[in-house]
Coordinates of C-alpha atoms in Angstrom, one line a residue:
M26 CA 37.7 -28.3 -12.3
G27 CA 34.7 -26.3 -11.5
E28 CA 32.4 -28.9 -10.3
R29 CA 35.1 -30.5 -8.1
L30 CA 35.6 -26.9 -6.6
N31 CA 31.6 -26.6 -6.4
R32 CA 31.7 -30.2 -4.6
I33 CA 34.8 -29.0 -2.3
R34 CA 32.7 -25.8 -1.3
R35 CA 29.6 -27.5 -0.5
R36 CA 31.2 -30.0 1.8
C37 CA 33.2 -27.3 3.5
E38 CA 30.4 -24.6 3.7
P39 CA 28.6 -26.0 6.6
L40 CA 31.9 -26.4 8.7
L41 CA 32.9 -22.7 7.7
R42 CA 29.6 -21.5 8.7
R43 CA 29.6 -23.0 12.0
F44 CA 33.2 -22.2 12.9
F45 CA 32.2 -18.4 12.0
H46 CA 29.3 -18.0 13.8
A47 CA 30.9 -19.7 16.7
Y48 CA 33.7 -17.0 16.5
F49 CA 31.3 -14.4 16.5
L50 CA 29.8 -15.6 19.4
V51 CA 32.6 -15.4 21.5
V52 CA 33.7 -11.9 20.3
R53 CA 30.5 -10.2 19.8
G54 CA 28.0 -12.3 21.6
M55 CA 24.8 -10.6 19.9
T56 CA 25.0 -10.1 16.3
L57 CA 23.4 -7.9 14.0
G58 CA 23.2 -7.8 10.5
V59 CA 21.2 -6.1 7.6
R60 CA 19.9 -6.8 4.4
A61 CA 17.9 -4.5 1.7
V62 CA 14.8 -5.2 -0.6
V63 CA 15.9 -3.1 -3.4
L64 CA 13.5 -2.5 -5.7
D65 CA 13.7 -1.1 -9.5
G66 CA 11.2 1.0 -11.4
K67 CA 10.1 -2.2 -12.6
N68 CA 9.5 -3.7 -9.0
R69 CA 12.2 -6.1 -10.0
V70 CA 14.2 -7.4 -6.6
F71 CA 18.0 -7.2 -6.5
L72 CA 19.5 -10.5 -5.4
V73 CA 23.2 -11.6 -5.0
R74 CA 24.9 -15.0 -4.7
H75 CA 27.7 -15.4 -2.6
S76 CA 30.9 -17.3 -3.8
Y77 CA 31.4 -18.8 -0.1
V78 CA 27.7 -19.8 0.6
S79 CA 25.1 -21.6 -1.6
G80 CA 21.7 -19.6 -2.8
W81 CA 20.5 -16.0 -3.7
Y82 CA 20.0 -13.3 -0.7
L83 CA 19.2 -10.0 -0.3
P84 CA 22.1 -7.8 -0.5
G85 CA 23.6 -7.0 3.0
G86 CA 26.0 -8.2 6.2
G87 CA 27.2 -7.5 9.3
V88 CA 26.7 -4.1 11.1
D89 CA 30.4 -3.1 12.4
H90 CA 31.1 -1.9 15.9
G91 CA 30.5 2.2 15.8
E92 CA 28.4 1.8 12.6
T93 CA 24.2 2.2 12.6
M94 CA 22.2 -0.4 10.8
E95 CA 21.9 2.2 8.2
Q96 CA 25.3 3.2 7.7
A97 CA 25.8 -0.7 7.5
M98 CA 23.1 -1.0 4.8
R99 CA 24.4 1.5 2.7
R100 CA 27.9 0.1 2.8
E101 CA 26.8 -3.4 2.1
L102 CA 24.8 -2.1 -1.3
K103 CA 27.5 -0.3 -2.4
E104 CA 30.1 -3.1 -1.8
E105 CA 27.5 -6.2 -3.2
G106 CA 25.6 -4.1 -5.8
D107 CA 27.6 -0.6 -6.3
I108 CA 24.0 0.8 -5.4
D109 CA 23.8 4.2 -4.1
L110 CA 20.9 5.7 -2.1
T111 CA 19.2 8.6 -3.6
G112 CA 16.4 8.8 -1.1
E113 CA 15.6 7.2 2.2
A114 CA 15.3 3.7 3.0
V115 CA 12.6 2.5 4.9
L116 CA 12.9 -0.2 7.4
H117 CA 10.6 -3.0 7.3
G118 CA 11.6 -4.9 10.5
I119 CA 14.0 -6.7 13.0
F120 CA 13.9 -10.5 12.8
L121 CA 15.5 -13.0 15.1
N122 CA 17.7 -15.2 12.5
S123 CA 17.4 -17.9 15.2
H124 CA 18.2 -20.6 12.4
V125 CA 21.7 -19.3 12.6
S126 CA 22.1 -18.4 16.2
R127 CA 19.5 -17.3 19.3
R128 CA 21.2 -13.9 19.0
D129 CA 21.4 -13.3 15.8
H130 CA 19.2 -10.4 14.3
V131 CA 18.7 -9.0 10.9
A132 CA 17.4 -5.4 10.1
V133 CA 15.8 -5.4 6.8
Y134 CA 15.3 -2.1 4.6
V135 CA 13.5 -1.3 1.7
V136 CA 15.0 0.8 -1.0
R137 CA 13.3 2.0 -3.8
Q138 CA 15.3 5.3 -4.7
F139 CA 18.8 4.9 -5.7
R140 CA 21.8 5.0 -8.4
Q141 CA 23.6 1.8 -10.1
D142 CA 25.6 3.0 -13.0
R143 CA 26.8 -0.9 -13.9
L144 CA 26.3 -4.5 -12.1
P145 CA 29.5 -5.1 -10.6
E146 CA 31.6 -7.8 -12.1
P147 CA 31.9 -11.1 -9.9
N148 CA 34.4 -10.7 -7.2
R149 CA 35.6 -12.9 -4.1
E150 CA 32.4 -12.3 -2.5
I151 CA 30.2 -12.2 -5.1
S152 CA 29.9 -14.5 -7.8
E153 CA 27.0 -13.3 -9.4
C154 CA 24.2 -10.4 -8.9
G155 CA 21.0 -9.1 -10.7
F156 CA 17.4 -7.7 -11.0
F157 CA 14.6 -10.4 -11.1
E158 CA 11.1 -10.2 -11.8
I159 CA 9.3 -11.5 -8.4
G160 CA 7.6 -14.3 -10.1
S161 CA 10.8 -15.5 -11.8
L162 CA 13.3 -15.7 -8.9
P163 CA 16.3 -17.7 -9.5
E164 CA 16.4 -21.4 -8.3
G165 CA 18.0 -21.1 -5.0
T166 CA 16.5 -17.7 -3.5
T167 CA 16.5 -18.9 0.1
R168 CA 13.2 -18.7 2.1
G169 CA 14.2 -16.0 4.3
T170 CA 14.6 -13.9 0.9
R171 CA 11.2 -15.3 -0.3
L172 CA 9.5 -14.5 2.7
R173 CA 10.8 -10.7 3.3
I174 CA 10.0 -10.2 -0.6
A175 CA 6.6 -11.5 0.1
E176 CA 6.0 -9.5 3.0
V177 CA 7.1 -6.1 0.9
L178 CA 5.5 -6.7 -2.1
G179 CA 2.7 -9.1 -1.1
G180 CA 1.3 -7.6 1.6
T181 CA 2.0 -10.9 4.0
P182 CA 2.4 -10.1 7.5
P183 CA 5.7 -10.2 9.1
I184 CA 6.6 -12.7 11.3
A185 CA 9.2 -12.2 13.7
T186 CA 11.7 -14.9 12.7
W187 CA 13.9 -15.0 9.7
R188 CA 13.1 -18.8 8.5

């Protein structure tokens, strides 16, 4: 049964993604999202796997009306990883996410000071999450996620697009 649901999800995923992005183009015009490179004391990075799209991602999501980028980042970290910041987050950069839309932008923060009492249980949105060694990122970690991690930890110069 699980494999059948996975096949259905893989077939529906591109259509749903296009529908939601078309909807947001009409409703919002320009879209803005946030992601966070959350690093623990061992320089392991926190990643999430969503229930509605394949791959491993940095935690994050959309910025709501009336919300700052930092407020959105803090909200998303709490929702997706039960992570509370205990210090300042540093803005790494703002990137054009042109593979989604020519109007989509993503602000990326680096978070090193935080508290996480426990890893959250899987839910409707997040299938799995955890901290990973940089040299052992899970299979399916997206290219954009890998690029941001390399920029933050490897000193690779940032590029303007998400890719």
